[in-house]
C-alpha positions as YAML, in Angstrom:
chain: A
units: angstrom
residues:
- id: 1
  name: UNK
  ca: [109.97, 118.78, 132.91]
- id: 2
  name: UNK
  ca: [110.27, 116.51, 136.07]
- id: 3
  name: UNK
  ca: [109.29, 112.69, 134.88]
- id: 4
  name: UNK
  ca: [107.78, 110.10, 137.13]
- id: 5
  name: UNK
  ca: [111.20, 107.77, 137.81]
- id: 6
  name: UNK
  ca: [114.24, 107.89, 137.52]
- id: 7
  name: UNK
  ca: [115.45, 106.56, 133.80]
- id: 8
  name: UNK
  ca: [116.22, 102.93, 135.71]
- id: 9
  name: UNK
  ca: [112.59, 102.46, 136.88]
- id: 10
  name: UNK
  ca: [111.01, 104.50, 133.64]
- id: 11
  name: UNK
  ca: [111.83, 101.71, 131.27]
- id: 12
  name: UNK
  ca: [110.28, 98.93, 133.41]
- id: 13
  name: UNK
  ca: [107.01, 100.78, 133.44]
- id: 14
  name: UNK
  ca: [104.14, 98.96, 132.01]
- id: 15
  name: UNK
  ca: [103.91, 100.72, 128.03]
- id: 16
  name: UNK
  ca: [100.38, 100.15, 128.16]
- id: 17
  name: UNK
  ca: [99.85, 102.17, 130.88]
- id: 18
  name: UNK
  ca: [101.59, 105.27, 129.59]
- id: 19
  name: UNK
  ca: [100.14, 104.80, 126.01]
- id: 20
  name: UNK
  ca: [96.82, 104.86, 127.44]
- id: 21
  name: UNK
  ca: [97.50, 107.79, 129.57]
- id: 22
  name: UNK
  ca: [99.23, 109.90, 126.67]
- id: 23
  name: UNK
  ca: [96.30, 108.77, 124.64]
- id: 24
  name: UNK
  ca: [93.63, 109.78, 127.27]
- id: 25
  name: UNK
  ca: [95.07, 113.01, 127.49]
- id: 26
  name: UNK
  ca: [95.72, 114.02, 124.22]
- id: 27
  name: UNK
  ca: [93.15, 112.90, 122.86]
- id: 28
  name: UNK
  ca: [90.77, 115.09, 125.54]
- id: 29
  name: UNK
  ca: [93.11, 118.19, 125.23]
- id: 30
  name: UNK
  ca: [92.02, 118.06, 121.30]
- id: 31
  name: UNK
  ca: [88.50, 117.26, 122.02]
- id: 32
  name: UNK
  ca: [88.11, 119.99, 123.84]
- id: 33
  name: UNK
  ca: [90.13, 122.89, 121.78]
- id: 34
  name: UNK
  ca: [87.89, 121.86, 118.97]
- id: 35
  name: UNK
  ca: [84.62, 121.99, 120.78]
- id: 36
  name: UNK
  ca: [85.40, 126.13, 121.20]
- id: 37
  name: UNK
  ca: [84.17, 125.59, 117.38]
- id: 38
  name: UNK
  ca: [81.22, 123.94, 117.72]
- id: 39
  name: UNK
  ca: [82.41, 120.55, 116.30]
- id: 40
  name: UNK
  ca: [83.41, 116.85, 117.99]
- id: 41
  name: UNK
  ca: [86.83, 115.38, 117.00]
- id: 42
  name: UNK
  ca: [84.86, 112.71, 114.60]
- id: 43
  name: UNK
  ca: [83.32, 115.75, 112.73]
- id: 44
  name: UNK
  ca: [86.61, 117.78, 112.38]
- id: 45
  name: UNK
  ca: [87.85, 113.81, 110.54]
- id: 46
  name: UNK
  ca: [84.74, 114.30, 107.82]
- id: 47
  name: UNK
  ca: [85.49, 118.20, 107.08]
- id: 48
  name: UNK
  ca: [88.98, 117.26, 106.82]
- id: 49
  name: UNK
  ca: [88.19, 114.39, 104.75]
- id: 50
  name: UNK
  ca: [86.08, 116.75, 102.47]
- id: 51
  name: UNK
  ca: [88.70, 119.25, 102.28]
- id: 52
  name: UNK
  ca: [91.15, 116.65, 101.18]
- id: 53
  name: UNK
  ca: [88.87, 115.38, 98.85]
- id: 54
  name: UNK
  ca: [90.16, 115.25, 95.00]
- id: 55
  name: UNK
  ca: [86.08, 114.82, 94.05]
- id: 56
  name: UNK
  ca: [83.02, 113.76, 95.31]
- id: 57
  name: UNK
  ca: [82.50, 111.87, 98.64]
- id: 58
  name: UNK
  ca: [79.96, 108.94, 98.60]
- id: 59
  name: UNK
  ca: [78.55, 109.10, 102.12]
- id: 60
  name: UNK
  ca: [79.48, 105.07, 102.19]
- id: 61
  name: UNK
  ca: [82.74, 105.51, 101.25]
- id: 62
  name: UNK
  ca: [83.45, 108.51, 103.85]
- id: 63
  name: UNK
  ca: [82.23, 106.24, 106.69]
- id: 64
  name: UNK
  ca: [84.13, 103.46, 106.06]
- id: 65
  name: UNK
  ca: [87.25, 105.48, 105.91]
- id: 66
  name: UNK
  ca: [86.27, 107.19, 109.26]
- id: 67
  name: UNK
  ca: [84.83, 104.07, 111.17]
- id: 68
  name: UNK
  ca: [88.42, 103.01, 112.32]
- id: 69
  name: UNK
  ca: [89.14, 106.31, 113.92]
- id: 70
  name: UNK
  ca: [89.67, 105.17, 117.67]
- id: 71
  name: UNK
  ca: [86.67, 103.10, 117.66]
- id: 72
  name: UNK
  ca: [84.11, 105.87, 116.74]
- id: 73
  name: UNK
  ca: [81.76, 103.25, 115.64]
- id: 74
  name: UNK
  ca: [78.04, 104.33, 115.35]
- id: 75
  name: UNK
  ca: [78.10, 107.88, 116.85]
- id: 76
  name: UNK
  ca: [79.94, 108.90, 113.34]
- id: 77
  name: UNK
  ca: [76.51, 108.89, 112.12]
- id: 78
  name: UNK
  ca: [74.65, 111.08, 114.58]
- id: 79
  name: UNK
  ca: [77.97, 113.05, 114.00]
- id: 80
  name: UNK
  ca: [77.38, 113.30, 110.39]
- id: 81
  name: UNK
  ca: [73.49, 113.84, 110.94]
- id: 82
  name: UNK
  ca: [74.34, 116.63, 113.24]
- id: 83
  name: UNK
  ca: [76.64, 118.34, 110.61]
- id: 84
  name: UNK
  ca: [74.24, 118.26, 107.89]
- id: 85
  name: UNK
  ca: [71.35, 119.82, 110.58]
- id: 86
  name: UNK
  ca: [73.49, 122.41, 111.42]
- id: 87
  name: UNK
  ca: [74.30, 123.07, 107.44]
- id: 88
  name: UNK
  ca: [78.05, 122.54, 107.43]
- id: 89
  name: UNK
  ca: [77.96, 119.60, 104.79]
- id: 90
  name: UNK
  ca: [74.89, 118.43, 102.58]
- id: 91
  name: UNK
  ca: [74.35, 114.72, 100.92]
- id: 92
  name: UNK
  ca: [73.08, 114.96, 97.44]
- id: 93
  name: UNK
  ca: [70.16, 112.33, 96.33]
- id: 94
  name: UNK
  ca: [73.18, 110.41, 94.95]
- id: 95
  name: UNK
  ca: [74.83, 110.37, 98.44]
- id: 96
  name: UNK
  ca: [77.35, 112.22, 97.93]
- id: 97
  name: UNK
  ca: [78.83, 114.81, 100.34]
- id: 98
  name: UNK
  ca: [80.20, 118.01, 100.26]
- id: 99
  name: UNK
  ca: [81.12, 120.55, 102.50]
- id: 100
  name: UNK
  ca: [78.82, 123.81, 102.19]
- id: 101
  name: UNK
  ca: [80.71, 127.64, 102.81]
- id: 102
  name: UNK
  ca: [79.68, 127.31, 106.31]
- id: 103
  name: UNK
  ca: [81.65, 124.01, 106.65]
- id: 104
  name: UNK
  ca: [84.55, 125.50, 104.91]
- id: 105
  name: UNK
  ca: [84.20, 128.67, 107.74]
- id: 106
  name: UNK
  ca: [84.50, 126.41, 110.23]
- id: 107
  name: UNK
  ca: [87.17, 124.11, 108.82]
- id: 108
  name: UNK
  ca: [89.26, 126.88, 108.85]
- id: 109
  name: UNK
  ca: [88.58, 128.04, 112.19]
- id: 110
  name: UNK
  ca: [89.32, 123.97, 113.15]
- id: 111
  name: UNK
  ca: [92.54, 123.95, 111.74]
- id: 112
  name: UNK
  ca: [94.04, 127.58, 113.29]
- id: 113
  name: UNK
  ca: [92.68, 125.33, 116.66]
- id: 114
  name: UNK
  ca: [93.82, 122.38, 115.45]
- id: 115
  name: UNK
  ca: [97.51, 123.99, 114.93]
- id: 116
  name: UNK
  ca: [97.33, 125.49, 118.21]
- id: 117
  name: UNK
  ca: [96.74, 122.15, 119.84]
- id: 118
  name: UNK
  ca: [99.53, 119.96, 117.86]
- id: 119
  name: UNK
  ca: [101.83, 123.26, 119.17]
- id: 120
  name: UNK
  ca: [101.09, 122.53, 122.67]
- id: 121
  name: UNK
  ca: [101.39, 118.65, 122.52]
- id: 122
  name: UNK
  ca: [104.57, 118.94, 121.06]
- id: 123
  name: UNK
  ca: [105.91, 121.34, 123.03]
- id: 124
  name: UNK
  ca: [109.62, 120.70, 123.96]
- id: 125
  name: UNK
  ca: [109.58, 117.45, 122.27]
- id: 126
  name: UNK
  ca: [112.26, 117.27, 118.88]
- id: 127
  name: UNK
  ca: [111.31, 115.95, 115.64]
- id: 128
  name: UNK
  ca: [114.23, 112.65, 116.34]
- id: 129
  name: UNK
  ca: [112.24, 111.82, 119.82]
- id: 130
  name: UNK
  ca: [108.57, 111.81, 117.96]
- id: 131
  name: UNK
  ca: [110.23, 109.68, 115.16]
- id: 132
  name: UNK
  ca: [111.64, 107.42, 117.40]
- id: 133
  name: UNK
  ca: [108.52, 107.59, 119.69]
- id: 134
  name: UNK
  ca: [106.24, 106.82, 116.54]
- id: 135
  name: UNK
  ca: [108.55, 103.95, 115.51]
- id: 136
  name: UNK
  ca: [108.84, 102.19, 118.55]
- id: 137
  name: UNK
  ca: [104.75, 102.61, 118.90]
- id: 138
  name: UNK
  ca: [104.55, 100.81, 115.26]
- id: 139
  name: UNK
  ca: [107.19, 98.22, 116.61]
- id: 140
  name: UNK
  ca: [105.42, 97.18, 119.67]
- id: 141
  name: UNK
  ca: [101.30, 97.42, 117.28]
- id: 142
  name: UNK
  ca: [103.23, 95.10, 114.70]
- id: 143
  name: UNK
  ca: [104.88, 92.62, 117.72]
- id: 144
  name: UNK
  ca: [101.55, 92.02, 118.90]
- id: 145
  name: UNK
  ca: [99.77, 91.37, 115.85]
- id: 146
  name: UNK
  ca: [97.89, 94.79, 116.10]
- id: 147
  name: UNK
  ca: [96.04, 95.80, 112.91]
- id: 148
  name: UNK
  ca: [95.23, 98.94, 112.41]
- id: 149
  name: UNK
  ca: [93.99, 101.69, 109.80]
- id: 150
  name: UNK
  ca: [97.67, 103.36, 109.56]
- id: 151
  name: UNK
  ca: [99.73, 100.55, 110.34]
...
């Protein structure tokens, strides 16, 4: 792969710029694989939620976990709405929520996608660069006070 500068000039380029960009893109390129199965990245977060669920979901609890998700705000419940329409989860009169066998179907087609996407995105780059990539990323969230969900 050719990069943009040479190293010199690549470490005086602004980080928020190329954090935004790698976001922007990756972000899109796993939007879109999981759209070929009928679901939106917020509702691939809620089966995978369900899936890693060791009992019952309250539908309260699940959004409050989910909310944070790169600022998915309000459209995680027309996301959820739209998952119960299309009978992939149901909420009991107790909300609770589950995933129904046609969830599970296509929670399992979402991850064979999902495995083909984290393939491509971390194609030709080694375990010690995304450790040190992820690391520095924490560094420069906790240097500026950044509070987030996994940090």
């Amino acid at each position: 792969m050719q990069f943009s500068h040479p190293d010199s000039e690549l470490v005086e380029q602004p980080i928020g710029y190329w954090s935004w960009a790698a976001h922007t893109s990756v972000v899109a390129h796993i939007r879109q694989a999981l759209a070929t199965v009928g679901l939106t990245q917020p509702q691939w977060w809620v089966l995978n939620q369900l899936d890693d669920a060791a009992g019952a979901h309250s539908l309260e609890g699940l959004i409050r976990t989910l909310r944070g998700y790169l600022d998915v705000g309000d459209q995680l419940n027309v996301d959820i709405d739209d998952l119960v329409a299309r009978g992939v989860i149901v909420v009991d009169d107790m909300d609770q929520v589950a995933m129904t066998p046609e969830g599970q179907r296509i929670l399992a087609a979402a991850k064979e996608v999902q495995i083909t996407a984290h393939t491509r995105i971390h194609g030709g780059v080694t375990d010690d660069d995304l450790l040190t990539t992820m690391k520095v990323l924490q560094r420069m969230i906790h240097n500026t006070d950044g509070k987030f969900w996994h940090h």
